[in-house]
Every structure is written in structure tokens, then in C-alpha cells.
């Protein structure tokens, strides 16, 4: 999906400092929604969330991946990114995601069990 075509307002909104929510699905069906910090690479259409490999969200995504929704809200402005999430554990992928996170938020605290939830965006909803 070409996220660059969504324009400057979309790009700016995903660069502003906002907390997001990540929604996954529990094995028995209900959604699991947690607050996260996220980054979005418009050119590749990939959103990233850093987390501990032992977190519940990481376990729900698992080795085979999962469909997820990543949302952020600021008053009447909101945007939801839907797509398939996979876990990345490669040190270079984790370091890249940490740099992106630090650029949008602040440097993350050290976490030797950190992984990256990498979401290939397939659908965008919102009001910007």
C-alpha cells in the first residue's frame, strides 16, 4: 500500500508524538488492546512497535504472525492502520526500530529481550 499518496496531513499525524493502541485477538476471540508507542515508515508501508518478547501482545502474534490494528487519536483526528504483524528478533531490526522510536518519542530503556512488532499496512482508516 502506498502510504505516501495519503498526503502531508497523514504523514505529519504519524510523526507527531501520540500514544497508540495495538489491537490483537485472543485465542478465544475477544480483542486484546494495549497502549503502545509506534512508528510508521511511509515509503515501505511498515509500522513498528517495540516490546518485550515475553509480552502478551508478542505471544498473541507469535511465530506465524497475526492480523492487527494500530490506532492513534488526537481529538477529532484519528487514524487506524490494519495489517499483518510479524515479530522481528534480528539485532539490526531491533536497533533500527529503537532508533525510529527514539526519534518520535524518547530513547527506550534497555531491554535485552526486546522484539519488534512489524506491521505491513494493508488498510488505512481515519479522519485527518
mmCIF file of N, CA and C in Angstrom:
data_model
loop_
_atom_site.group_PDB
_atom_site.id
_atom_site.type_symbol
_atom_site.label_atom_id
_atom_site.label_comp_id
_atom_site.label_asym_id
_atom_site.label_seq_id
_atom_site.Cartn_x
_atom_site.Cartn_y
_atom_site.Cartn_z
ATOM 1 N N UNK A 1 0.844 -1.174 0.000
ATOM 2 C CA UNK A 1 0.000 0.000 0.000
ATOM 3 C C UNK A 1 0.888 1.235 0.000
ATOM 4 N N UNK A 2 0.591 2.191 -0.860
ATOM 5 C CA UNK A 2 1.387 3.409 -0.974
ATOM 6 C C UNK A 2 0.858 4.464 0.000
ATOM 7 N N UNK A 3 1.481 4.545 1.160
ATOM 8 C CA UNK A 3 1.036 5.481 2.190
ATOM 9 C C UNK A 3 1.434 6.916 1.884
ATOM 10 N N UNK A 4 2.435 7.104 1.045
ATOM 11 C CA UNK A 4 2.868 8.453 0.672
ATOM 12 C C UNK A 4 1.722 9.195 -0.014
ATOM 13 N N UNK A 5 0.915 8.477 -0.783
ATOM 14 C CA UNK A 5 -0.202 9.093 -1.506
ATOM 15 C C UNK A 5 -1.285 9.648 -0.583
ATOM 16 N N UNK A 6 -1.246 9.296 0.695
ATOM 17 C CA UNK A 6 -2.268 9.769 1.626
ATOM 18 C C UNK A 6 -2.037 11.214 2.057
ATOM 19 N N UNK A 7 -0.918 11.777 1.669
ATOM 20 C CA UNK A 7 -0.707 13.207 1.827
ATOM 21 C C UNK A 7 0.041 13.654 3.055
ATOM 22 N N UNK A 8 0.268 14.979 3.089
ATOM 23 C CA UNK A 8 1.074 15.590 4.139
ATOM 24 C C UNK A 8 0.417 15.524 5.511
ATOM 25 N N UNK A 9 -0.900 15.700 5.579
ATOM 26 C CA UNK A 9 -1.584 15.669 6.880
ATOM 27 C C UNK A 9 -1.453 14.285 7.514
ATOM 28 N N UNK A 10 -1.582 13.245 6.701
ATOM 29 C CA UNK A 10 -1.422 11.879 7.192
ATOM 30 C C UNK A 10 0.006 11.661 7.685
ATOM 31 N N UNK A 11 0.977 12.055 6.882
ATOM 32 C CA UNK A 11 2.378 11.888 7.249
ATOM 33 C C UNK A 11 2.700 12.642 8.543
ATOM 34 N N UNK A 12 2.234 13.869 8.652
ATOM 35 C CA UNK A 12 2.515 14.671 9.843
ATOM 36 C C UNK A 12 1.892 14.049 11.087
ATOM 37 N N UNK A 13 0.665 13.554 10.962
ATOM 38 C CA UNK A 13 -0.027 12.964 12.107
ATOM 39 C C UNK A 13 0.743 11.773 12.653
ATOM 40 N N UNK A 14 1.336 10.982 11.774
ATOM 41 C CA UNK A 14 2.084 9.804 12.215
ATOM 42 C C UNK A 14 3.515 10.133 12.636
ATOM 43 N N UNK A 15 3.902 11.424 12.551
ATOM 44 C CA UNK A 15 5.198 11.856 13.079
ATOM 45 C C UNK A 15 5.042 12.581 14.407
ATOM 46 N N UNK A 16 3.856 13.144 14.659
ATOM 47 C CA UNK A 16 3.602 13.823 15.932
ATOM 48 C C UNK A 16 3.693 12.808 17.073
ATOM 49 N N UNK A 17 3.977 13.326 18.275
ATOM 50 C CA UNK A 17 4.093 12.428 19.422
ATOM 51 C C UNK A 17 2.701 12.111 19.965
ATOM 52 N N UNK A 18 2.206 10.927 19.648
ATOM 53 C CA UNK A 18 0.935 10.421 20.164
ATOM 54 C C UNK A 18 1.142 8.981 20.612
ATOM 55 N N UNK A 19 0.480 8.612 21.700
ATOM 56 C CA UNK A 19 0.424 7.198 22.040
ATOM 57 C C UNK A 19 -0.591 6.537 21.131
ATOM 58 N N UNK A 20 -0.426 5.265 20.941
ATOM 59 C CA UNK A 20 -1.293 4.492 20.060
ATOM 60 C C UNK A 20 -1.892 3.335 20.848
ATOM 61 N N UNK A 21 -2.781 2.613 20.207
ATOM 62 C CA UNK A 21 -3.248 1.341 20.745
ATOM 63 C C UNK A 21 -2.990 0.276 19.690
ATOM 64 N N UNK A 22 -2.607 -0.892 20.172
ATOM 65 C CA UNK A 22 -2.415 -2.045 19.308
ATOM 66 C C UNK A 22 -3.470 -3.071 19.687
ATOM 67 N N UNK A 23 -4.254 -3.481 18.708
ATOM 68 C CA UNK A 23 -5.304 -4.475 18.935
ATOM 69 C C UNK A 23 -4.931 -5.781 18.253
ATOM 70 N N UNK A 24 -4.929 -6.837 19.055
ATOM 71 C CA UNK A 24 -4.735 -8.191 18.560
ATOM 72 C C UNK A 24 -5.961 -8.990 18.986
ATOM 73 N N UNK A 25 -6.007 -10.249 18.629
ATOM 74 C CA UNK A 25 -7.135 -11.095 19.003
ATOM 75 C C UNK A 25 -6.661 -12.231 19.893
ATOM 76 N N UNK A 26 -7.339 -12.392 21.027
ATOM 77 C CA UNK A 26 -7.028 -13.510 21.918
ATOM 78 C C UNK A 26 -7.475 -14.824 21.266
ATOM 79 N N UNK A 27 -6.929 -15.919 21.733
ATOM 80 C CA UNK A 27 -7.256 -17.224 21.144
ATOM 81 C C UNK A 27 -8.734 -17.573 21.287
ATOM 82 N N UNK A 28 -9.409 -17.023 22.304
ATOM 83 C CA UNK A 28 -10.840 -17.315 22.473
ATOM 84 C C UNK A 28 -11.734 -16.265 21.823
ATOM 85 N N UNK A 29 -11.139 -15.324 21.062
ATOM 86 C CA UNK A 29 -11.917 -14.402 20.253
ATOM 87 C C UNK A 29 -11.940 -12.933 20.622
ATOM 88 N N UNK A 30 -12.004 -12.548 21.906
ATOM 89 C CA UNK A 30 -12.094 -11.114 22.223
ATOM 90 C C UNK A 30 -10.818 -10.357 21.855
ATOM 91 N N UNK A 31 -10.959 -9.059 21.621
ATOM 92 C CA UNK A 31 -9.761 -8.267 21.311
ATOM 93 C C UNK A 31 -8.900 -8.032 22.549
ATOM 94 N N UNK A 32 -7.632 -7.903 22.318
ATOM 95 C CA UNK A 32 -6.663 -7.501 23.348
ATOM 96 C C UNK A 32 -6.104 -6.168 22.875
ATOM 97 N N UNK A 33 -6.362 -5.098 23.610
ATOM 98 C CA UNK A 33 -5.969 -3.750 23.208
ATOM 99 C C UNK A 33 -5.039 -3.179 24.265
ATOM 100 N N UNK A 34 -3.859 -2.716 23.824
ATOM 101 C CA UNK A 34 -2.881 -2.173 24.757
ATOM 102 C C UNK A 34 -2.289 -0.877 24.214
ATOM 103 N N UNK A 35 -1.912 0.042 25.110
ATOM 104 C CA UNK A 35 -1.245 1.265 24.660
ATOM 105 C C UNK A 35 0.193 0.961 24.255
ATOM 106 N N UNK A 36 0.630 1.599 23.174
ATOM 107 C CA UNK A 36 1.990 1.401 22.669
ATOM 108 C C UNK A 36 2.498 2.692 22.045
ATOM 109 N N UNK A 37 3.790 2.763 21.879
ATOM 110 C CA UNK A 37 4.404 3.765 21.022
ATOM 111 C C UNK A 37 4.642 3.086 19.685
ATOM 112 N N UNK A 38 4.454 3.815 18.605
ATOM 113 C CA UNK A 38 4.602 3.208 17.286
ATOM 114 C C UNK A 38 5.248 4.189 16.320
ATOM 115 N N UNK A 39 5.877 3.638 15.316
ATOM 116 C CA UNK A 39 6.435 4.459 14.248
ATOM 117 C C UNK A 39 5.912 3.937 12.922
ATOM 118 N N UNK A 40 5.901 4.814 11.927
ATOM 119 C CA UNK A 40 5.410 4.441 10.613
ATOM 120 C C UNK A 40 6.403 4.890 9.552
ATOM 121 N N UNK A 41 6.814 3.955 8.725
ATOM 122 C CA UNK A 41 7.667 4.237 7.574
ATOM 123 C C UNK A 41 6.748 4.312 6.356
ATOM 124 N N UNK A 42 6.481 5.527 5.896
ATOM 125 C CA UNK A 42 5.557 5.719 4.780
ATOM 126 C C UNK A 42 6.034 5.025 3.511
ATOM 127 N N UNK A 43 7.319 5.115 3.228
ATOM 128 C CA UNK A 43 7.854 4.577 1.979
ATOM 129 C C UNK A 43 7.673 3.068 1.867
ATOM 130 N N UNK A 44 7.880 2.352 2.968
ATOM 131 C CA UNK A 44 7.755 0.891 2.928
ATOM 132 C C UNK A 44 6.362 0.407 3.325
ATOM 133 N N UNK A 45 5.555 1.283 3.929
ATOM 134 C CA UNK A 45 4.235 0.876 4.404
ATOM 135 C C UNK A 45 4.301 -0.012 5.633
ATOM 136 N N UNK A 46 5.354 0.168 6.430
ATOM 137 C CA UNK A 46 5.553 -0.668 7.613
ATOM 138 C C UNK A 46 5.470 0.187 8.876
ATOM 139 N N UNK A 47 4.626 -0.261 9.812
ATOM 140 C CA UNK A 47 4.555 0.329 11.150
ATOM 141 C C UNK A 47 5.314 -0.600 12.096
ATOM 142 N N UNK A 48 5.924 -0.004 13.118
ATOM 143 C CA UNK A 48 6.711 -0.786 14.061
ATOM 144 C C UNK A 48 6.358 -0.428 15.495
ATOM 145 N N UNK A 49 6.340 -1.447 16.336
ATOM 146 C CA UNK A 49 6.131 -1.307 17.773
ATOM 147 C C UNK A 49 7.225 -2.121 18.440
ATOM 148 N N UNK A 50 7.925 -1.532 19.408
ATOM 149 C CA UNK A 50 8.922 -2.301 20.149
ATOM 150 C C UNK A 50 8.272 -2.796 21.441
ATOM 151 N N UNK A 51 8.659 -4.000 21.824
ATOM 152 C CA UNK A 51 8.076 -4.606 23.021
ATOM 153 C C UNK A 51 8.982 -5.725 23.508
ATOM 154 N N UNK A 52 8.694 -6.236 24.672
ATOM 155 C CA UNK A 52 9.422 -7.378 25.194
ATOM 156 C C UNK A 52 8.930 -8.648 24.497
ATOM 157 N N UNK A 53 9.834 -9.541 24.218
ATOM 158 C CA UNK A 53 9.467 -10.786 23.567
ATOM 159 C C UNK A 53 8.530 -11.644 24.398
ATOM 160 N N UNK A 54 8.496 -11.405 25.704
ATOM 161 C CA UNK A 54 7.616 -12.186 26.579
ATOM 162 C C UNK A 54 6.262 -11.516 26.804
ATOM 163 N N UNK A 55 6.034 -10.350 26.201
ATOM 164 C CA UNK A 55 4.761 -9.650 26.410
ATOM 165 C C UNK A 55 3.606 -10.461 25.827
ATOM 166 N N UNK A 56 2.424 -10.209 26.354
ATOM 167 C CA UNK A 56 1.239 -10.921 25.866
ATOM 168 C C UNK A 56 0.976 -10.610 24.395
ATOM 169 N N UNK A 57 1.152 -9.339 24.001
ATOM 170 C CA UNK A 57 0.932 -8.981 22.593
ATOM 171 C C UNK A 57 1.884 -9.745 21.684
ATOM 172 N N UNK A 58 3.136 -9.880 22.091
ATOM 173 C CA UNK A 58 4.103 -10.637 21.283
ATOM 174 C C UNK A 58 3.705 -12.109 21.217
ATOM 175 N N UNK A 59 3.251 -12.655 22.321
ATOM 176 C CA UNK A 59 2.833 -14.057 22.326
ATOM 177 C C UNK A 59 1.593 -14.267 21.453
ATOM 178 N N UNK A 60 0.672 -13.282 21.437
ATOM 179 C CA UNK A 60 -0.514 -13.407 20.591
ATOM 180 C C UNK A 60 -0.143 -13.380 19.103
ATOM 181 N N UNK A 61 0.837 -12.573 18.753
ATOM 182 C CA UNK A 61 1.278 -12.500 17.352
ATOM 183 C C UNK A 61 2.033 -13.770 16.981
ATOM 184 N N UNK A 62 2.902 -14.208 17.868
ATOM 185 C CA UNK A 62 3.576 -15.485 17.706
ATOM 186 C C UNK A 62 4.435 -15.607 16.466
ATOM 187 N N UNK A 63 4.901 -16.802 16.253
ATOM 188 C CA UNK A 63 5.814 -17.082 15.146
ATOM 189 C C UNK A 63 5.126 -16.990 13.788
ATOM 190 N N UNK A 64 3.827 -17.234 13.740
ATOM 191 C CA UNK A 64 3.137 -17.239 12.448
ATOM 192 C C UNK A 64 2.533 -15.892 12.081
ATOM 193 N N UNK A 65 2.583 -14.913 12.982
ATOM 194 C CA UNK A 65 2.026 -13.606 12.687
ATOM 195 C C UNK A 65 0.540 -13.542 12.997
ATOM 196 N N UNK A 66 -0.029 -12.352 12.872
ATOM 197 C CA UNK A 66 -1.448 -12.145 13.175
ATOM 198 C C UNK A 66 -1.934 -10.857 12.532
ATOM 199 N N UNK A 67 -3.227 -10.802 12.285
ATOM 200 C CA UNK A 67 -3.837 -9.559 11.825
ATOM 201 C C UNK A 67 -4.025 -8.648 13.025
ATOM 202 N N UNK A 68 -3.679 -7.361 12.851
ATOM 203 C CA UNK A 68 -3.741 -6.404 13.957
ATOM 204 C C UNK A 68 -4.290 -5.070 13.455
ATOM 205 N N UNK A 69 -4.620 -4.216 14.420
ATOM 206 C CA UNK A 69 -4.974 -2.832 14.127
ATOM 207 C C UNK A 69 -4.173 -1.939 15.054
ATOM 208 N N UNK A 70 -3.596 -0.888 14.497
ATOM 209 C CA UNK A 70 -2.820 0.094 15.242
ATOM 210 C C UNK A 70 -3.527 1.430 15.075
ATOM 211 N N UNK A 71 -3.893 2.059 16.189
ATOM 212 C CA UNK A 71 -4.707 3.272 16.108
ATOM 213 C C UNK A 71 -4.101 4.374 16.966
ATOM 214 N N UNK A 72 -4.250 5.618 16.495
ATOM 215 C CA UNK A 72 -3.911 6.773 17.329
ATOM 216 C C UNK A 72 -4.993 7.826 17.154
ATOM 217 N N UNK A 73 -5.222 8.568 18.256
ATOM 218 C CA UNK A 73 -6.309 9.552 18.305
ATOM 219 C C UNK A 73 -5.775 10.842 18.898
ATOM 220 N N UNK A 74 -6.210 11.945 18.321
ATOM 221 C CA UNK A 74 -5.941 13.267 18.886
ATOM 222 C C UNK A 74 -7.188 14.113 18.642
ATOM 223 N N UNK A 75 -8.068 14.151 19.635
ATOM 224 C CA UNK A 75 -9.330 14.870 19.460
ATOM 225 C C UNK A 75 -10.152 14.221 18.366
ATOM 226 N N UNK A 76 -10.563 15.034 17.390
ATOM 227 C CA UNK A 76 -11.351 14.511 16.278
ATOM 228 C C UNK A 76 -10.492 13.838 15.210
ATOM 229 N N UNK A 77 -9.184 14.044 15.280
ATOM 230 C CA UNK A 77 -8.279 13.411 14.314
ATOM 231 C C UNK A 77 -7.929 12.002 14.797
ATOM 232 N N UNK A 78 -8.040 11.063 13.893
ATOM 233 C CA UNK A 78 -7.660 9.694 14.235
ATOM 234 C C UNK A 78 -7.235 8.946 12.980
ATOM 235 N N UNK A 79 -6.468 7.896 13.210
ATOM 236 C CA UNK A 79 -6.014 7.064 12.102
ATOM 237 C C UNK A 79 -5.819 5.642 12.615
ATOM 238 N N UNK A 80 -6.317 4.679 11.863
ATOM 239 C CA UNK A 80 -6.115 3.269 12.174
ATOM 240 C C UNK A 80 -5.420 2.610 10.994
ATOM 241 N N UNK A 81 -4.389 1.862 11.316
ATOM 242 C CA UNK A 81 -3.643 1.090 10.319
ATOM 243 C C UNK A 81 -3.921 -0.378 10.586
ATOM 244 N N UNK A 82 -4.375 -1.089 9.580
ATOM 245 C CA UNK A 82 -4.614 -2.511 9.706
ATOM 246 C C UNK A 82 -3.585 -3.259 8.865
ATOM 247 N N UNK A 83 -3.238 -4.462 9.302
ATOM 248 C CA UNK A 83 -2.308 -5.264 8.525
ATOM 249 C C UNK A 83 -1.874 -6.503 9.266
ATOM 250 N N UNK A 84 -0.955 -7.225 8.647
ATOM 251 C CA UNK A 84 -0.411 -8.443 9.247
ATOM 252 C C UNK A 84 0.863 -8.085 9.997
ATOM 253 N N UNK A 85 0.892 -8.502 11.254
ATOM 254 C CA UNK A 85 2.059 -8.272 12.105
ATOM 255 C C UNK A 85 2.904 -9.534 12.173
ATOM 256 N N UNK A 86 4.206 -9.341 12.182
ATOM 257 C CA UNK A 86 5.165 -10.413 12.423
ATOM 258 C C UNK A 86 6.155 -9.906 13.453
ATOM 259 N N UNK A 87 6.795 -10.830 14.138
ATOM 260 C CA UNK A 87 7.814 -10.464 15.118
ATOM 261 C C UNK A 87 9.186 -10.526 14.466
ATOM 262 N N UNK A 88 9.986 -9.502 14.720
ATOM 263 C CA UNK A 88 11.373 -9.459 14.249
ATOM 264 C C UNK A 88 12.280 -9.489 15.478
ATOM 265 N N UNK A 89 13.244 -10.375 15.449
ATOM 266 C CA UNK A 89 14.163 -10.516 16.566
ATOM 267 C C UNK A 89 15.602 -10.211 16.190
ATOM 268 N N UNK A 90 15.856 -10.004 14.891
ATOM 269 C CA UNK A 90 17.219 -9.765 14.442
ATOM 270 C C UNK A 90 17.754 -8.486 15.086
ATOM 271 N N UNK A 91 18.980 -8.518 15.617
ATOM 272 C CA UNK A 91 19.533 -7.342 16.297
ATOM 273 C C UNK A 91 19.485 -6.064 15.461
ATOM 274 N N UNK A 92 19.744 -6.164 14.154
ATOM 275 C CA UNK A 92 19.721 -4.959 13.319
ATOM 276 C C UNK A 92 18.298 -4.418 13.161
ATOM 277 N N UNK A 93 17.310 -5.304 13.126
ATOM 278 C CA UNK A 93 15.912 -4.869 13.042
ATOM 279 C C UNK A 93 15.477 -4.201 14.348
ATOM 280 N N UNK A 94 15.892 -4.774 15.468
ATOM 281 C CA UNK A 94 15.558 -4.197 16.774
ATOM 282 C C UNK A 94 16.227 -2.832 16.924
ATOM 283 N N UNK A 95 17.500 -2.726 16.568
ATOM 284 C CA UNK A 95 18.219 -1.448 16.677
ATOM 285 C C UNK A 95 17.580 -0.376 15.792
ATOM 286 N N UNK A 96 17.175 -0.750 14.582
ATOM 287 C CA UNK A 96 16.516 0.196 13.685
ATOM 288 C C UNK A 96 15.194 0.674 14.291
ATOM 289 N N UNK A 97 14.407 -0.234 14.826
ATOM 290 C CA UNK A 97 13.129 0.136 15.435
ATOM 291 C C UNK A 97 13.345 1.011 16.667
ATOM 292 N N UNK A 98 14.384 0.748 17.440
ATOM 293 C CA UNK A 98 14.691 1.580 18.600
ATOM 294 C C UNK A 98 15.059 2.999 18.180
ATOM 295 N N UNK A 99 15.827 3.132 17.111
ATOM 296 C CA UNK A 99 16.188 4.466 16.601
ATOM 297 C C UNK A 99 14.943 5.228 16.147
ATOM 298 N N UNK A 100 14.066 4.546 15.441
ATOM 299 C CA UNK A 100 12.830 5.177 14.982
ATOM 300 C C UNK A 100 11.969 5.608 16.171
ATOM 301 N N UNK A 101 11.876 4.748 17.170
ATOM 302 C CA UNK A 101 11.107 5.057 18.378
ATOM 303 C C UNK A 101 11.698 6.278 19.082
ATOM 304 N N UNK A 102 13.011 6.305 19.236
ATOM 305 C CA UNK A 102 13.676 7.426 19.905
ATOM 306 C C UNK A 102 13.443 8.736 19.162
ATOM 307 N N UNK A 103 13.361 8.676 17.848
ATOM 308 C CA UNK A 103 13.125 9.872 17.046
ATOM 309 C C UNK A 103 11.722 10.440 17.277
ATOM 310 N N UNK A 104 10.739 9.579 17.468
ATOM 311 C CA UNK A 104 9.362 10.045 17.663
ATOM 312 C C UNK A 104 9.038 10.312 19.133
ATOM 313 N N UNK A 105 9.587 9.536 20.029
ATOM 314 C CA UNK A 105 9.248 9.635 21.445
ATOM 315 C C UNK A 105 10.467 10.045 22.268
ATOM 316 N N UNK A 106 11.181 9.080 22.765
ATOM 317 C CA UNK A 106 12.415 9.276 23.523
ATOM 318 C C UNK A 106 13.179 7.964 23.467
ATOM 319 N N UNK A 107 14.461 7.973 23.806
ATOM 320 C CA UNK A 107 15.205 6.707 23.763
ATOM 321 C C UNK A 107 14.546 5.673 24.680
ATOM 322 N N UNK A 108 14.329 4.463 24.180
ATOM 323 C CA UNK A 108 13.718 3.440 25.028
ATOM 324 C C UNK A 108 14.701 2.932 26.073
ATOM 325 N N UNK A 109 14.163 2.462 27.175
ATOM 326 C CA UNK A 109 15.041 1.891 28.208
ATOM 327 C C UNK A 109 15.640 0.584 27.681
ATOM 328 N N UNK A 110 16.797 0.217 28.166
ATOM 329 C CA UNK A 110 17.417 -1.038 27.710
ATOM 330 C C UNK A 110 16.504 -2.233 28.001
ATOM 331 N N UNK A 111 16.452 -3.158 27.064
ATOM 332 C CA UNK A 111 15.661 -4.373 27.241
ATOM 333 C C UNK A 111 16.285 -5.459 26.364
ATOM 334 N N UNK A 112 17.056 -6.360 26.962
ATOM 335 C CA UNK A 112 17.725 -7.394 26.169
ATOM 336 C C UNK A 112 16.764 -8.388 25.508
ATOM 337 N N UNK A 113 15.511 -8.424 25.944
ATOM 338 C CA UNK A 113 14.553 -9.352 25.322
ATOM 339 C C UNK A 113 13.602 -8.639 24.359
ATOM 340 N N UNK A 114 14.018 -7.437 23.913
ATOM 341 C CA UNK A 114 13.168 -6.649 23.019
ATOM 342 C C UNK A 114 13.022 -7.311 21.647
ATOM 343 N N UNK A 115 11.809 -7.196 21.116
ATOM 344 C CA UNK A 115 11.490 -7.623 19.754
ATOM 345 C C UNK A 115 10.748 -6.480 19.074
ATOM 346 N N UNK A 116 10.548 -6.617 17.786
ATOM 347 C CA UNK A 116 9.820 -5.614 17.017
ATOM 348 C C UNK A 116 8.559 -6.254 16.452
ATOM 349 N N UNK A 117 7.433 -5.620 16.704
ATOM 350 C CA UNK A 117 6.200 -5.982 16.020
ATOM 351 C C UNK A 117 6.210 -5.169 14.732
ATOM 352 N N UNK A 118 6.337 -5.849 13.621
ATOM 353 C CA UNK A 118 6.405 -5.192 12.316
ATOM 354 C C UNK A 118 5.091 -5.444 11.586
ATOM 355 N N UNK A 119 4.409 -4.367 11.243
ATOM 356 C CA UNK A 119 3.091 -4.459 10.629
ATOM 357 C C UNK A 119 3.164 -3.967 9.187
ATOM 358 N N UNK A 120 2.857 -4.846 8.264
ATOM 359 C CA UNK A 120 2.751 -4.443 6.854
ATOM 360 C C UNK A 120 1.334 -3.915 6.668
ATOM 361 N N UNK A 121 1.211 -2.613 6.489
ATOM 362 C CA UNK A 121 -0.098 -1.971 6.426
ATOM 363 C C UNK A 121 -0.818 -2.343 5.132
ATOM 364 N N UNK A 122 -2.059 -2.804 5.284
ATOM 365 C CA UNK A 122 -2.870 -3.176 4.126
ATOM 366 C C UNK A 122 -4.139 -2.339 4.008
ATOM 367 N N UNK A 123 -4.493 -1.634 5.080
ATOM 368 C CA UNK A 123 -5.698 -0.807 5.056
ATOM 369 C C UNK A 123 -5.517 0.355 6.019
ATOM 370 N N UNK A 124 -6.034 1.520 5.613
ATOM 371 C CA UNK A 124 -5.957 2.724 6.439
ATOM 372 C C UNK A 124 -7.368 3.301 6.590
ATOM 373 N N UNK A 125 -7.720 3.600 7.818
ATOM 374 C CA UNK A 125 -8.977 4.278 8.117
ATOM 375 C C UNK A 125 -8.636 5.553 8.864
ATOM 376 N N UNK A 126 -9.535 6.529 8.857
ATOM 377 C CA UNK A 126 -9.244 7.699 9.666
ATOM 378 C C UNK A 126 -10.017 8.941 9.289
ATOM 379 N N UNK A 127 -9.750 9.965 10.075
ATOM 380 C CA UNK A 127 -10.327 11.294 9.874
ATOM 381 C C UNK A 127 -9.238 12.295 10.194
ATOM 382 N N UNK A 128 -8.584 12.761 9.145
ATOM 383 C CA UNK A 128 -7.492 13.736 9.348
ATOM 384 C C UNK A 128 -7.775 15.007 8.553
#
